[in-house]
CSV table of C-alpha atoms in Angstrom, one decimal:
chain,number,residue,atom,x,y,z
A,16,MET,CA,-12.7,63.2,74.6
A,17,ALA,CA,-10.7,60.4,74.4
A,18,LEU,CA,-12.0,56.6,75.2
A,19,THR,CA,-11.0,54.3,77.2
A,20,ILE,CA,-12.8,50.4,77.0
A,21,PRO,CA,-11.9,47.5,78.3
A,22,GLU,CA,-11.3,44.5,76.3
A,23,CYS,CA,-14.2,43.2,74.8
A,24,PRO,CA,-15.3,39.2,76.1
A,25,PRO,CA,-15.7,36.9,73.4
A,26,SER,CA,-19.5,37.5,73.5
A,27,LEU,CA,-19.0,41.1,72.2
A,28,LYS,CA,-16.5,39.8,69.4
A,29,SER,CA,-19.2,40.7,66.8
A,30,ILE,CA,-19.2,44.9,67.5
A,31,GLN,CA,-15.2,44.2,67.6
A,32,HIS,CA,-15.5,44.6,63.8
A,33,TYR,CA,-17.4,48.0,64.6
A,34,LEU,CA,-15.5,49.4,66.8
A,35,LYS,CA,-12.3,49.2,65.2
A,36,THR,CA,-13.2,50.9,61.9
A,37,ALA,CA,-14.8,54.0,64.8
A,38,ALA,CA,-10.9,53.8,66.2
A,39,GLU,CA,-9.8,54.2,62.7
A,40,HIS,CA,-11.9,57.4,62.2
A,41,ASP,CA,-11.7,59.3,65.2
A,42,ASN,CA,-9.6,62.0,64.2
A,43,ARG,CA,-10.3,61.6,60.0
A,44,ASP,CA,-14.4,62.1,60.9
A,45,LEU,CA,-16.1,62.2,64.0
A,46,VAL,CA,-19.2,61.7,62.4
A,47,VAL,CA,-18.4,58.5,61.4
A,48,ALA,CA,-17.1,57.9,64.7
A,49,TYR,CA,-20.2,58.8,66.6
A,50,TRP,CA,-22.3,56.3,64.6
A,51,CYS,CA,-20.4,53.1,64.6
A,52,ARG,CA,-20.1,53.2,68.1
A,53,LEU,CA,-23.8,54.0,68.6
A,54,HIS,CA,-24.4,51.2,66.4
A,55,ALA,CA,-21.8,48.7,68.4
A,56,LEU,CA,-23.5,49.6,70.8
A,57,GLN,CA,-27.2,48.7,69.8
A,58,VAL,CA,-25.9,45.4,68.8
A,59,GLY,CA,-24.5,44.6,72.4
A,60,LEU,CA,-27.6,45.2,74.3
A,61,LYS,CA,-29.5,43.1,71.9
A,62,ILE,CA,-26.8,40.1,72.3
A,63,THR,CA,-27.9,38.9,75.9
A,64,PRO,CA,-30.7,39.9,78.0
A,65,LYS,CA,-29.0,39.6,81.0
A,66,LYS,CA,-24.8,41.2,80.8
A,67,SER,CA,-21.9,39.9,82.9
A,68,ALA,CA,-19.9,42.4,84.6
A,69,GLU,CA,-17.3,42.8,82.0
A,70,GLU,CA,-19.9,43.6,79.1
A,71,THR,CA,-21.4,45.4,80.9
A,72,LYS,CA,-17.9,47.6,81.8
A,73,VAL,CA,-17.6,48.0,78.2
A,74,LEU,CA,-21.4,49.1,77.2
A,75,MET,CA,-21.5,51.4,79.7
A,76,ALA,CA,-17.6,52.9,78.7
A,77,LEU,CA,-19.3,53.9,74.9
A,78,MET,CA,-22.0,55.1,76.7
A,79,ASP,CA,-20.1,57.3,78.3
A,80,TRP,CA,-18.3,58.2,75.9
A,81,LEU,CA,-21.6,58.9,73.3
A,82,GLU,CA,-23.1,61.0,75.7
A,83,GLU,CA,-20.2,63.2,75.9
A,84,ILE,CA,-19.1,63.6,71.9
A,85,LYS,CA,-22.8,64.4,71.8
A,86,LYS,CA,-23.3,66.7,74.0
A,87,ALA,CA,-19.8,68.9,72.6
A,88,ASN,CA,-21.4,68.7,69.1
A,89,GLN,CA,-25.0,70.0,69.4
A,90,ASP,CA,-23.9,72.4,66.8
A,91,ASN,CA,-23.3,69.3,64.4
A,92,ASP,CA,-26.1,68.2,62.5
A,93,ALA,CA,-24.9,64.6,61.2
A,94,ILE,CA,-24.5,64.5,64.9
A,95,THR,CA,-27.8,65.2,66.5
A,96,ASN,CA,-29.8,65.2,63.4
A,97,ASP,CA,-30.5,61.2,61.7
A,98,VAL,CA,-31.5,62.8,58.9
A,99,ALA,CA,-28.1,64.7,58.0
A,100,ALA,CA,-26.5,61.4,59.9
A,101,GLN,CA,-27.6,59.2,57.3
A,102,ALA,CA,-27.2,61.5,54.1
A,103,HIS,CA,-23.6,62.2,56.0
A,104,LEU,CA,-22.3,58.2,56.3
A,105,GLU,CA,-24.6,57.1,53.1
A,106,ASN,CA,-22.0,59.5,51.5
A,107,TYR,CA,-19.6,58.2,52.8
A,108,ALA,CA,-19.8,54.5,52.2
A,109,LEU,CA,-20.9,55.3,48.8
A,110,LYS,CA,-17.6,57.0,47.7
A,111,LEU,CA,-16.0,54.3,49.9
A,112,PHE,CA,-17.2,51.9,47.6
A,113,LEU,CA,-16.9,53.3,44.1
A,114,TYR,CA,-13.3,54.0,44.7
A,115,ALA,CA,-12.5,51.0,45.9
A,116,ASP,CA,-14.2,49.4,42.9
A,117,LYS,CA,-12.8,52.0,40.6
A,118,GLN,CA,-9.6,50.2,41.9
A,119,ASP,CA,-11.1,46.9,41.8
A,120,ARG,CA,-11.4,46.8,37.8
A,121,GLU,CA,-8.5,48.6,37.2
A,122,GLN,CA,-7.0,45.4,38.8
A,123,ASN,CA,-4.9,47.8,41.3
A,124,PHE,CA,-5.6,44.8,44.1
A,125,GLY,CA,-3.8,46.2,47.2
A,126,THR,CA,-4.5,46.1,51.4
A,127,ASN,CA,-6.0,49.6,50.5
A,128,VAL,CA,-8.6,48.0,47.9
A,129,VAL,CA,-9.5,45.7,51.0
A,130,LYS,CA,-9.9,47.7,53.6
A,131,ALA,CA,-12.0,50.5,51.7
A,132,PHE,CA,-14.5,47.8,50.5
A,133,TYR,CA,-14.7,46.4,54.1
A,134,THR,CA,-15.1,49.6,55.4
A,135,ALA,CA,-17.8,50.8,53.0
A,136,GLY,CA,-19.7,46.9,54.8
A,137,MET,CA,-19.4,48.3,58.3
A,138,ILE,CA,-20.3,51.6,57.2
A,139,TYR,CA,-23.5,50.1,55.3
A,140,ASP,CA,-24.2,47.8,58.6
A,141,VAL,CA,-24.2,51.1,60.5
A,142,LEU,CA,-26.9,52.3,58.7
A,143,THR,CA,-29.1,50.1,59.3
A,144,THR,CA,-29.8,52.2,62.7
A,145,PHE,CA,-31.7,55.3,61.0
A,146,GLY,CA,-34.3,51.7,59.5
A,147,GLU,CA,-33.7,48.7,56.5
A,148,LEU,CA,-31.1,50.0,53.3
A,149,THR,CA,-32.5,51.3,50.0
A,150,ASP,CA,-32.2,47.5,47.5
A,151,GLU,CA,-28.9,49.9,46.4
A,152,ALA,CA,-27.3,50.0,49.5
A,153,MET,CA,-28.4,46.1,49.7
A,154,GLN,CA,-26.6,45.1,47.3
A,155,ASN,CA,-23.7,47.4,47.4
A,156,ARG,CA,-23.0,46.3,51.4
A,157,LYS,CA,-23.0,42.0,49.6
A,158,TYR,CA,-21.0,43.2,46.9
A,159,ALA,CA,-18.0,45.0,49.2
A,160,LYS,CA,-17.8,42.3,51.9
A,161,TRP,CA,-18.3,40.2,49.7
A,162,LYS,CA,-15.2,41.7,47.9
A,163,ALA,CA,-12.7,42.3,50.7
A,164,ALA,CA,-12.5,38.9,51.5
A,165,TYR,CA,-12.2,37.3,48.3
A,166,ILE,CA,-9.2,39.7,47.1
A,167,HIS,CA,-7.6,39.5,50.4
A,168,ASN,CA,-7.6,35.4,49.9
A,169,CYS,CA,-6.6,35.6,46.8
A,170,LEU,CA,-3.6,38.1,47.8
A,171,LYS,CA,-3.1,35.7,50.7
A,172,ASN,CA,-3.1,31.9,48.5
A,173,GLY,CA,-0.7,34.6,45.8
A,174,GLU,CA,-3.3,34.3,43.1
A,175,THR,CA,-4.3,36.9,40.9
A,176,PRO,CA,-8.2,38.4,41.3
A,177,ILE,CA,-10.6,38.9,39.1
A,178,PRO,CA,-11.9,42.2,38.6
A,179,GLY,CA,-15.4,43.0,38.9
A,180,PRO,CA,-17.7,41.2,39.9
A,181,MET,CA,-17.2,37.0,39.6
A,182,PRO,CA,-18.4,35.6,36.4
A,183,THR,CA,-21.7,33.6,36.3
A,184,ASP,CA,-22.2,30.0,34.2
A,185,ASP,CA,-22.7,31.8,31.5
A,186,ASP,CA,-19.7,34.5,31.4
A,187,GLU,CA,-21.4,37.4,32.1
A,188,THR,CA,-20.6,40.2,34.0
A,189,SER,CA,-22.5,43.3,35.7
A,190,GLU,CA,-21.3,46.3,34.4
A,191,ASN,CA,-22.4,48.4,37.9
A,192,PRO,CA,-21.8,45.9,40.8
A,193,SER,CA,-24.4,47.6,42.8
A,194,ASN,CA,-27.3,46.1,40.6
A,195,SER,CA,-25.0,42.5,40.0
A,196,GLU,CA,-25.0,39.6,42.3
A,197,PRO,CA,-21.9,38.2,43.2
A,198,THR,CA,-22.5,35.2,41.8
A,199,ALA,CA,-20.0,32.2,40.7
A,200,SER,CA,-19.8,29.2,39.6
A,201,ALA,CA,-19.7,26.1,42.1
A,202,SER,CA,-16.1,25.6,41.0
A,203,ASP,CA,-15.1,29.0,41.8
A,204,GLN,CA,-17.4,29.3,45.6
A,205,ASN,CA,-15.9,26.6,46.7
A,206,GLN,CA,-12.0,28.5,46.3
A,207,TYR,CA,-12.7,31.6,46.3
A,208,ILE,CA,-16.2,32.8,48.2
A,209,PRO,CA,-16.3,32.6,51.8
A,210,PRO,CA,-19.1,31.4,53.5
A,211,GLU,CA,-19.7,35.2,55.2
A,212,VAL,CA,-21.4,36.1,51.4
A,213,ASN,CA,-24.3,34.7,52.2
A,214,PRO,CA,-24.3,35.2,56.4
A,215,PRO,CA,-27.4,34.2,58.8
A,216,ALA,CA,-30.3,36.8,59.7
A,217,ASP,CA,-28.0,38.9,62.1
A,218,ASN,CA,-25.7,39.4,59.6
A,219,PRO,CA,-22.5,39.1,61.2
A,220,PRO,CA,-19.1,40.6,59.9
A,221,PRO,CA,-17.7,39.1,57.9
A,222,ILE,CA,-14.2,38.2,59.2
A,223,VAL,CA,-11.4,39.8,57.2
A,224,PRO,CA,-8.3,40.6,59.2
A,225,THR,CA,-8.5,44.5,59.7
A,226,ASN,CA,-4.2,45.0,60.4
A,227,PHE,CA,-4.5,46.0,57.6
A,228,ASN,CA,-0.2,47.9,57.6
A,229,SER,CA,-2.1,50.6,54.6
A,230,SER,CA,-4.1,53.2,55.8
A,231,LEU,CA,-7.8,53.5,54.7
A,232,PRO,CA,-8.3,55.2,51.6
A,233,ASP,CA,-9.7,58.9,52.3
A,234,PRO,CA,-12.9,59.5,50.2
A,235,ASN,CA,-13.3,63.1,50.7
A,236,ALA,CA,-10.1,63.6,49.1
A,237,VAL,CA,-11.4,65.4,45.3
A,238,ASN,CA,-8.1,63.9,43.2
A,239,LYS,CA,-8.4,60.2,44.2
A,240,LEU,CA,-11.7,59.2,44.3
A,241,PRO,CA,-15.0,59.3,41.4
A,242,PRO,CA,-17.6,62.1,42.0
A,243,VAL,CA,-20.8,60.2,43.4
A,244,PRO,CA,-23.2,60.0,40.1
A,245,TYR,CA,-26.2,62.3,40.7
A,246,THR,CA,-29.2,61.8,38.2
A,247,PRO,CA,-31.1,65.1,38.8
A,248,ASP,CA,-34.8,64.8,39.5
A,249,PRO,CA,-35.9,66.1,35.7
A,250,ASN,CA,-38.7,67.6,37.1
A,251,PRO,CA,-37.7,69.2,40.8
A,252,GLY,CA,-40.6,70.2,43.2
A,253,GLY,CA,-43.2,69.6,40.1
A,254,PHE,CA,-41.8,73.2,38.5
A,255,VAL,CA,-43.2,73.2,35.0
A,256,PRO,CA,-40.2,73.9,32.2
A,257,TYR,CA,-41.2,77.7,30.1
A,258,ASP,CA,-43.3,77.2,26.9
A,259,PRO,CA,-43.3,81.0,25.1
A,260,SER,CA,-46.6,79.5,23.5
A,261,ALA,CA,-48.2,78.8,26.1
A,262,GLN,CA,-50.7,80.9,28.1
A,263,PRO,CA,-49.9,82.7,30.2
A,264,GLN,CA,-51.1,81.6,34.1
A,265,GLU,CA,-51.1,82.4,37.9
A,266,PRO,CA,-48.7,80.8,40.0
A,267,THR,CA,-50.1,78.7,43.2
A,268,PRO,CA,-47.8,78.7,45.1
A,269,SER,CA,-47.7,75.8,47.5
A,270,TYR,CA,-48.4,76.6,50.7
A,271,GLY,CA,-50.5,80.3,49.8
A,272,ASP,CA,-49.1,83.5,48.1
A,273,LEU,CA,-45.4,83.7,49.2
A,274,ASN,CA,-47.1,88.2,49.6
A,275,SER,CA,-50.6,87.4,52.1
A,276,THR,CA,-49.4,88.2,56.0
A,277,GLN,CA,-47.4,86.1,57.3
A,278,ALA,CA,-48.9,83.9,60.4
A,279,GLN,CA,-47.2,85.1,63.8
A,280,LEU,CA,-44.7,83.2,65.5
A,281,THR,CA,-43.3,82.0,68.7
A,282,PRO,CA,-39.6,82.3,69.2
A,283,GLU,CA,-39.4,78.7,69.6
A,284,GLN,CA,-41.4,78.1,65.7
A,285,ILE,CA,-38.7,80.4,64.2
A,286,THR,CA,-35.8,78.4,66.0
A,287,LYS,CA,-37.4,75.7,64.4
A,288,ALA,CA,-37.9,77.1,61.4
A,289,GLN,CA,-33.8,77.9,61.1
A,290,LYS,CA,-33.4,74.2,61.6
A,291,TYR,CA,-35.3,73.2,59.6
A,292,CYS,CA,-32.9,75.7,56.6
A,293,LYS,CA,-30.1,74.1,58.7
A,294,TRP,CA,-30.8,71.0,57.4
A,295,ALA,CA,-31.8,71.5,54.1
A,296,SER,CA,-28.7,73.1,53.5
A,297,SER,CA,-27.1,69.7,55.3
A,298,ALA,CA,-28.9,67.5,52.4
A,299,LEU,CA,-27.4,69.8,49.7
A,300,ASN,CA,-23.7,69.1,50.6
A,301,TYR,CA,-24.7,65.9,49.7
A,302,ASP,CA,-26.4,66.1,46.6
A,303,ASP,CA,-29.6,65.0,48.8
A,304,ILE,CA,-32.4,67.1,46.9
A,305,LYS,CA,-35.2,65.4,47.8
A,306,THR,CA,-34.8,65.9,51.5
A,307,ALA,CA,-33.2,69.1,51.2
A,308,ILE,CA,-36.9,70.6,49.7
A,309,SER,CA,-39.2,68.5,52.0
A,310,ASN,CA,-36.8,70.6,54.7
A,311,LEU,CA,-37.5,74.2,52.9
A,312,GLN,CA,-40.9,73.1,52.3
A,313,ASN,CA,-41.8,72.9,56.6
A,314,ALA,CA,-39.9,76.0,56.9
A,315,LEU,CA,-42.0,78.1,54.3
A,316,GLN,CA,-45.1,76.7,55.6
A,317,LEU,CA,-44.4,77.0,59.9
A,318,LEU,CA,-42.9,80.3,58.7
A,319,GLN,CA,-46.9,81.3,56.5
A,320,THR,CA,-48.9,79.2,59.1
A,321,GLY,CA,-47.0,78.6,62.1
A,322,ARG,CA,-48.5,74.8,61.7
A,323,ASP,CA,-45.2,72.4,61.6
A,324,PRO,CA,-46.4,70.0,59.4
A,325,ALA,CA,-43.0,67.8,61.0
């Protein structure tokens, strides 16, 4: 569905960043485009209690588009289900962030890196739709927005950016930007860091031009991006490693004996169990093991007991 919305009035200027990010993903990733516009709508609805005619036209156009896209993509869990959507956006934002950070540390400065950092910061904003960000995501968002503004200003002023986190007064640097604060000495702060590094409570986007000539890197291009780091749970699901010296024990299933009589299920319950399995599969696509296990356990409990744990 083509989206045609009127020009945003000055009062809705803060949502233009999300709308532009959405437009850039209409043909690249519809899930990203959908949730960027939904976030823009939510932010726009909170700006003023009484909407002007111009504001109402913009917001109504967004509502109509979101409704049509959701109807047309009922089989896309990343649009219809919050858990799958959150996993999709977290994975996308992290891949963009890791791509930009790798290029930055290798001193491959350019508008592609600026835009990757900038877009990652925007998508971390969108993730607040699902609740508070994790500490890691908050640090990544802050660092990405700061780096986008910093590198852009350096290139604009003909200066060479400093790769990685800005050195502190003790000349200490961190090897992991997601666990570091983008701090600098007083003189460096005045010269490089824009005021958007420490935004006010409403967290408006940093003032970074978005009319880049280069295209946004594809975070799904395996040959361009590093894989998302994943540390497996050493004991997933509470399973005990096999020990040949230990005495054999009878297994204790979490939800009763798998060989016991199954519950009599209604068609609605069977459909819900299928959805749990779908959500688990979707979570595995983004290495979200915890969510996959949780959904599989929910499906198992529903199939065995007839009780929906949700």
